[in-house]
């Protein structure tokens, strides 16, 4: 069933795939982010309680949701790396790690900036905020562990195990607002019920969510191409590529 | 799938399950400490059979009962009642309240339990709910009209 995937274990095929996808991801991301952000920040109506301050939702929610999805994607790559021992899987994993870390940071930062005027505090050690902070540390841990090994195959294995174990944190983040009393509000859109947000505010949010996802994908394939070139610098196909680039 | 891959997959699955189990048990054991606040009924009736002590520093979270907010005309002192589904607890506070503080709003206050149903708060935080809607819709659906004062002034 998964036979069609196997050629992409080879670095050259993976590189070509990334190269093909990259312009699509970039153009989709820029389009969605431009439409979603302008619509959300300038044209969506004010909230009945928060006024204009609610608009941070258009940055905060996509970055928070995608900080978790990126982690799951990283863990899936880690499983593929550990079980099937694909080198490209580890490369994909480490390509995603810093992007996810930045998303987590954006989520924490925008949340704090919103929390100060709305809640009255930058930070409170409730379950949602704390588990999201742990997610940031997990990302940093994966990056640091990968960087600590000279042999990148070993590095991938070690960082992969850490990425995989840390995935336990993702459902904790998501359900923290239901399992415990928290200052952070419950889920607005990521639930099975009807979203608790008016449609004219929801659309720009969904567009921005897609835009953030495509942006992460675009940066990931770029980083992946770099990683492949760096690791395969001695291979004939990379040398041929360099020759072609130099003319 | 060849046997070696199958074995590696099984090992990874087992490790993940064990870690998830361990963390699950840990969180279950810490359940009380992870909750950010007591609800008013937990303060009056006790949480898991334990009543909080008078003099204990704690957090309380509940809805501000409409009509109970009384402000001192001379100072920043304010007092209000909080409820969830049971009895109310009175909170006294002196300081600036957050923007979202309103009657009917969810509030989290940190302070000291003075008697078994009054709390002297040092910090009051507003807990926002997950609903977002434009003012016109809120007025239609809920009959409430509360937009921040500066927004009313800012509109033409």
Coordinates of C-alpha atoms in Angstrom, one line a residue:
Chain A
X1 CA 0.0 0.0 0.0
X2 CA 2.8 2.4 0.9
X3 CA 5.2 1.2 -1.9
X4 CA 4.9 4.5 -3.7
X5 CA 6.5 6.3 -0.7
X6 CA 9.6 4.2 -0.8
X7 CA 11.6 6.1 -3.5
X8 CA 11.5 9.2 -1.3
X9 CA 13.7 7.4 1.2
X10 CA 16.4 8.3 -1.3
X11 CA 17.8 11.8 -0.7
X12 CA 17.8 12.8 -4.4
X13 CA 14.1 12.0 -4.9
X14 CA 13.2 13.8 -1.6
X15 CA 15.2 16.8 -2.7
X16 CA 13.4 16.9 -6.1
X17 CA 10.0 16.6 -4.3
X18 CA 10.9 19.5 -2.0
X19 CA 12.0 21.6 -4.9
X20 CA 8.7 21.0 -6.8
X21 CA 6.5 21.7 -3.7
X22 CA 8.3 24.8 -2.5
X23 CA 6.9 27.4 -4.9
X24 CA 3.4 26.1 -4.4
X25 CA 3.7 26.2 -0.6
X26 CA 5.1 29.7 -0.7
X27 CA 2.5 31.2 -3.1
X28 CA -0.3 29.6 -1.2
X29 CA 1.1 30.8 2.2
X30 CA 1.6 34.4 1.1
X31 CA -1.9 34.5 -0.5
X32 CA -3.7 33.1 2.5
X33 CA -1.7 35.1 5.0
X34 CA -2.3 38.3 3.1
X35 CA -6.1 37.7 2.7
X36 CA -6.6 36.3 6.2
X37 CA -4.5 38.9 8.1
X38 CA -5.9 41.9 6.3
X39 CA -9.5 40.6 6.6
X40 CA -9.0 39.7 10.2
X41 CA -7.2 42.8 11.3
X42 CA -9.0 45.4 9.3
X43 CA -12.4 44.2 8.2
X44 CA -13.7 41.6 10.7
X45 CA -16.1 43.1 13.2
X46 CA -15.1 44.0 16.8
X47 CA -15.8 41.6 19.6
X48 CA -18.7 42.5 21.8
X49 CA -16.6 42.3 24.9
X50 CA -12.9 42.7 23.9
X51 CA -13.3 45.3 21.2
X52 CA -10.3 45.3 18.9
X53 CA -8.1 43.3 21.3
X54 CA -9.6 40.1 20.2
X55 CA -7.9 40.4 16.8
X56 CA -4.8 38.8 18.2
X57 CA -6.7 35.6 17.7
X58 CA -5.7 35.7 14.1
X59 CA -2.1 35.2 15.0
X60 CA -2.4 33.4 18.3
X61 CA -4.8 30.6 17.5
X62 CA -3.1 29.5 14.2
X63 CA 0.3 29.5 15.7
X64 CA -0.8 27.6 18.8
X65 CA -2.7 25.0 16.8
X66 CA 0.1 24.5 14.4
X67 CA 2.8 24.4 17.1
X68 CA 1.0 21.2 18.2
X69 CA 0.5 19.8 14.7
X70 CA 4.1 20.4 13.7
X71 CA 5.1 18.5 16.8
X72 CA 2.9 15.6 15.8
X73 CA 4.4 15.7 12.3
X74 CA 7.8 15.7 13.8
X75 CA 6.9 12.6 15.9
X76 CA 5.6 10.8 12.8
X77 CA 8.8 11.5 11.0
X78 CA 10.7 10.2 14.1
X79 CA 8.7 6.9 14.0
X80 CA 9.5 6.5 10.3
X81 CA 13.1 7.2 11.0
X82 CA 13.3 4.8 13.9
X83 CA 11.4 1.9 12.4
X84 CA 12.2 2.1 8.7
X85 CA 15.5 3.8 9.3
X86 CA 15.1 6.4 6.6
X87 CA 17.7 9.0 6.7
X88 CA 15.3 11.5 5.0
X89 CA 12.8 11.1 7.9
X90 CA 15.3 12.4 10.4
X91 CA 16.2 15.2 8.0
X92 CA 12.5 16.1 7.8
X93 CA 12.2 15.9 11.6
X94 CA 15.1 18.3 12.2
X95 CA 13.9 20.6 9.4
X96 CA 10.6 21.0 11.3
X97 CA 11.9 21.5 14.8
X98 CA 13.0 25.2 14.7
X99 CA 9.9 26.1 12.8
X100 CA 7.7 24.5 15.4
X101 CA 9.7 26.1 18.2
X102 CA 9.1 29.6 16.6
X103 CA 5.4 28.9 16.3
X104 CA 5.2 27.9 20.0
X105 CA 7.1 31.0 20.9
X106 CA 4.7 33.2 18.9
X107 CA 1.7 31.5 20.6
X108 CA 3.2 32.1 24.0
X109 CA 4.2 35.7 23.2
X110 CA 0.9 36.8 21.6
X111 CA -1.0 35.1 24.4
X112 CA 1.0 37.0 27.0
X113 CA 0.5 40.3 25.2
X114 CA -3.3 39.6 25.1
X115 CA -3.4 38.4 28.6
X116 CA -2.0 41.5 30.2
X117 CA -4.9 43.8 29.2
X118 CA -7.7 41.1 29.2
X119 CA -6.9 38.9 32.1
X120 CA -4.8 41.4 34.0
X121 CA -1.6 39.4 33.9
X122 CA 1.1 38.4 31.5
X123 CA 1.5 34.9 32.8
X124 CA -0.1 32.5 35.2
X125 CA 0.9 29.0 35.9
X126 CA -2.2 27.3 34.7
X127 CA -2.3 23.9 32.9
X128 CA -2.6 25.3 29.4
X129 CA 0.1 27.9 29.6
X130 CA 2.5 25.6 31.4
X131 CA 2.0 22.7 29.0
X132 CA 2.6 25.0 26.0
X133 CA 5.8 26.2 27.7
X134 CA 6.9 22.6 28.1
X135 CA 6.2 22.1 24.4
X136 CA 8.7 24.9 23.7
X137 CA 11.3 23.2 25.9
X138 CA 10.6 19.9 24.1
X139 CA 11.3 21.6 20.7
X140 CA 14.5 23.2 22.1
X141 CA 15.5 19.8 23.6
X142 CA 15.1 18.0 20.2
X143 CA 17.2 20.7 18.5
X144 CA 19.9 20.7 21.2
X145 CA 20.1 16.9 21.3
X146 CA 20.4 16.7 17.5
X147 CA 23.1 19.3 17.6
X148 CA 25.1 17.5 20.3
X149 CA 26.0 14.5 18.2
X150 CA 28.8 14.6 15.6
X151 CA 27.3 11.5 13.8
X152 CA 24.0 12.8 12.3
X153 CA 22.5 9.3 12.1
X154 CA 23.0 8.9 15.8
X155 CA 21.8 12.4 16.4
X156 CA 18.6 11.6 14.5
X157 CA 18.0 8.5 16.5
X158 CA 18.5 10.3 19.9
X159 CA 16.4 13.3 18.9
X160 CA 13.8 11.1 17.4
X161 CA 13.3 9.2 20.6
X162 CA 12.9 12.5 22.4
X163 CA 10.5 13.8 19.9
X164 CA 8.4 10.6 20.1
X165 CA 8.2 10.5 23.9
X166 CA 7.3 14.2 24.0
X167 CA 4.2 13.7 21.9
X168 CA 2.4 12.7 25.1
X169 CA 2.3 16.4 25.9
X170 CA 0.2 17.3 22.8
X171 CA -3.1 15.8 24.1
X172 CA -2.3 17.3 27.5
X173 CA -2.1 20.7 25.9
X174 CA -5.3 20.2 24.0
X175 CA -7.4 18.8 26.9
X176 CA -5.8 20.9 29.7
X177 CA -8.7 23.4 29.6
X178 CA -11.2 20.6 30.0
X179 CA -9.4 18.4 32.5
X180 CA -8.5 21.2 34.9
X181 CA -9.6 24.6 36.0
X182 CA -7.6 27.1 34.0
X183 CA -7.5 30.8 33.4
X184 CA -7.2 30.1 29.7
X185 CA -10.6 29.8 28.0
X186 CA -11.9 26.6 26.4
X187 CA -11.6 25.6 22.8
X188 CA -13.3 27.9 20.3
X189 CA -12.8 26.1 17.0
X190 CA -10.9 22.9 17.7
X191 CA -13.8 20.9 19.0
X192 CA -16.6 18.7 17.6
X193 CA -19.3 21.2 18.4
X194 CA -20.2 24.2 16.3
X195 CA -17.4 26.8 16.7
X196 CA -18.3 29.5 19.3
X197 CA -17.3 32.3 17.0
X198 CA -19.4 34.3 14.6
X199 CA -19.0 33.3 11.0
X200 CA -17.7 36.7 9.8
X201 CA -14.9 36.4 12.4
X202 CA -14.3 32.7 11.8
X203 CA -13.5 32.9 8.0
X204 CA -10.4 35.0 8.3
X205 CA -9.2 32.8 11.1
X206 CA -9.6 29.6 9.0
X207 CA -7.8 31.3 6.1
X208 CA -5.0 32.3 8.4
X209 CA -4.8 28.8 9.8
X210 CA -4.3 27.5 6.3
X211 CA -1.8 30.2 5.6
X212 CA 0.3 29.4 8.7
X213 CA 0.2 25.7 7.8
X214 CA 1.4 26.4 4.2
X215 CA 4.0 28.8 5.6
X216 CA 5.4 26.1 7.9
X217 CA 5.4 23.6 5.1
X218 CA 7.2 26.1 2.8
X219 CA 9.9 26.8 5.4
X220 CA 10.2 23.1 6.2
X221 CA 10.8 22.1 2.6
X222 CA 13.4 24.8 2.2
X223 CA 15.2 23.7 5.4
X224 CA 14.9 20.1 4.2
X225 CA 16.6 20.9 0.9
X226 CA 19.4 22.6 2.8
X227 CA 19.8 19.7 5.2
X228 CA 19.9 17.2 2.3
X229 CA 22.6 19.2 0.5
X230 CA 24.6 19.6 3.6
X231 CA 24.6 15.9 4.4
X232 CA 25.1 14.7 0.9
X233 CA 27.7 17.1 -0.2
X234 CA 30.0 14.3 -1.4
X235 CA 27.4 12.6 -3.6
X236 CA 27.8 12.9 -7.4
X237 CA 24.3 14.2 -7.9
X238 CA 24.9 17.1 -5.5
X239 CA 28.2 17.9 -7.2
X240 CA 26.4 17.8 -10.6
X241 CA 23.8 20.2 -9.1
X242 CA 26.4 22.6 -7.9
X243 CA 28.2 22.5 -11.2
X244 CA 24.9 23.3 -13.0
X245 CA 24.3 26.2 -10.6
X246 CA 27.7 27.6 -11.2
X247 CA 27.2 27.4 -14.9
Chain B
X1 CA 6.9 -5.5 7.0
X2 CA 10.0 -7.5 7.8
X3 CA 10.5 -8.9 11.3
X4 CA 13.1 -6.5 12.4
X5 CA 11.0 -3.5 11.6
X6 CA 8.0 -5.1 13.2
X7 CA 10.1 -5.6 16.4
X8 CA 11.3 -2.0 16.4
X9 CA 7.8 -0.8 15.9
X10 CA 6.6 -2.9 18.8
X11 CA 9.4 -1.6 21.1
X12 CA 8.6 2.0 20.2
X13 CA 4.9 1.4 20.8
X14 CA 5.6 -0.2 24.1
X15 CA 7.8 2.6 25.2
X16 CA 5.3 5.2 24.2
X17 CA 2.5 3.5 26.0
X18 CA 4.6 3.2 29.2
X19 CA 5.6 6.9 29.1
X20 CA 1.9 7.9 28.4
X21 CA 0.8 5.7 31.3
X22 CA 3.5 7.1 33.7
X23 CA 2.6 10.7 32.8
X24 CA -1.1 9.9 33.1
X25 CA -0.7 8.5 36.6
X26 CA 1.5 11.4 37.6
X27 CA -1.1 14.0 36.4
X28 CA -3.8 12.0 38.1
X29 CA -1.9 12.1 41.4
X30 CA -1.2 15.8 41.0
X31 CA -4.8 16.5 39.9
X32 CA -5.6 18.9 42.8
X33 CA -2.4 20.9 42.4
X34 CA -2.9 21.4 38.7
X35 CA -6.3 23.0 39.1
X36 CA -5.7 26.8 39.0
X37 CA -8.4 27.7 41.4
X38 CA -11.1 26.6 43.8
X39 CA -14.7 27.1 42.8
X40 CA -17.0 28.9 45.3
X41 CA -18.9 25.7 46.1
X42 CA -15.6 23.9 46.7
X43 CA -14.6 26.6 49.3
X44 CA -17.9 26.2 51.1
X45 CA -18.5 22.5 50.8
X46 CA -15.0 21.3 50.5
X47 CA -13.1 19.7 47.6
X48 CA -12.7 15.9 47.8
X49 CA -13.9 16.1 51.4
X50 CA -11.4 18.7 52.5
X51 CA -12.4 22.2 53.4
X52 CA -9.8 24.9 52.8
X53 CA -8.5 26.4 56.0
X54 CA -9.2 30.0 57.1
X55 CA -6.0 31.9 56.6
X56 CA -5.0 29.7 53.6
X57 CA -3.8 31.5 50.5
X58 CA -5.8 30.3 47.5
X59 CA -7.3 31.1 44.2
X60 CA -11.0 31.3 43.6
X61 CA -12.7 31.2 40.2
X62 CA -16.4 31.9 39.6
X63 CA -18.9 34.3 38.0
X64 CA -19.5 37.7 39.5
X65 CA -23.1 37.8 40.8
X66 CA -25.0 40.7 39.1
X67 CA -26.0 43.4 41.6
X68 CA -23.4 42.4 44.2
X69 CA -20.5 44.7 43.1
X70 CA -20.2 47.5 45.5
X71 CA -17.5 50.1 45.1
X72 CA -16.2 52.4 47.8
X73 CA -16.7 56.0 46.7
X74 CA -13.5 57.2 48.5
X75 CA -11.0 54.5 47.4
X76 CA -10.4 51.7 45.0
X77 CA -11.9 49.2 47.4
X78 CA -14.5 46.9 45.8
X79 CA -16.4 43.8 46.9
X80 CA -18.4 41.3 45.0
X81 CA -19.8 37.8 45.2
X82 CA -18.7 34.9 43.1
X83 CA -20.8 31.8 42.4
X84 CA -20.6 28.7 40.3
X85 CA -23.5 26.3 40.8
X86 CA -23.8 26.5 44.6
X87 CA -23.4 29.0 47.3
X88 CA -21.7 32.4 46.9
X89 CA -18.3 33.5 48.3
X90 CA -17.6 37.2 48.9
X91 CA -14.4 38.7 47.6
X92 CA -13.0 42.1 48.8
X93 CA -10.3 43.7 46.8
X94 CA -8.5 47.0 46.6
X95 CA -6.9 47.9 43.3
X96 CA -7.4 48.2 39.6
X97 CA -9.7 45.7 38.1
X98 CA -9.0 44.2 34.6
X99 CA -10.8 45.5 31.5
X100 CA -13.1 42.5 31.3
X101 CA -14.3 42.7 34.9
X102 CA -18.1 42.9 34.7
X103 CA -21.1 41.6 36.4
X104 CA -21.7 38.1 35.1
X105 CA -18.1 37.7 34.0
X106 CA -15.8 34.8 35.0
X107 CA -13.2 36.0 37.5
X108 CA -10.1 34.4 39.1
X109 CA -9.0 36.0 42.3
X110 CA -5.9 35.2 44.4
X111 CA -6.1 36.0 48.1
X112 CA -6.4 34.8 51.6
X113 CA -9.5 33.1 53.0
X114 CA -10.6 35.4 55.9
X115 CA -13.7 33.6 57.1
X116 CA -15.2 30.5 55.6
X117 CA -16.9 32.5 52.9
X118 CA -15.0 35.7 52.4
X119 CA -11.7 36.2 50.6
X120 CA -9.5 39.2 50.7
X121 CA -7.9 39.3 47.3
X122 CA -4.5 40.6 46.3
X123 CA -5.0 40.0 42.6
X124 CA -8.1 39.8 40.4
X125 CA -7.9 38.3 36.9
X126 CA -10.7 38.2 34.3
X127 CA -11.3 34.8 32.8
X128 CA -12.6 35.2 29.2
X129 CA -14.9 32.6 27.7
X130 CA -14.4 31.1 24.3
X131 CA -17.2 33.0 22.6
X132 CA -16.5 35.6 20.1
X133 CA -19.1 37.6 18.3
X134 CA -19.7 41.1 17.0
X135 CA -21.6 43.5 19.3
X136 CA -24.8 43.6 17.2
X137 CA -25.1 39.8 17.4
X138 CA -24.4 39.7 21.1
X139 CA -27.2 42.3 21.6
X140 CA -29.6 40.2 19.6
X141 CA -28.7 36.8 21.1
X142 CA -28.0 37.7 24.7
X143 CA -29.6 41.1 25.1
X144 CA -26.4 42.4 26.5
X145 CA -24.8 45.6 25.3
X146 CA -21.4 45.9 26.7
X147 CA -18.6 47.2 24.6
X148 CA -15.6 48.7 26.2
X149 CA -16.3 52.5 26.8
X150 CA -13.5 53.8 24.7
X151 CA -14.8 51.8 21.7
X152 CA -18.2 53.5 22.0
X153 CA -16.4 56.8 22.0
X154 CA -14.2 55.8 19.1
X155 CA -17.1 54.9 16.7
X156 CA -18.7 57.6 14.6

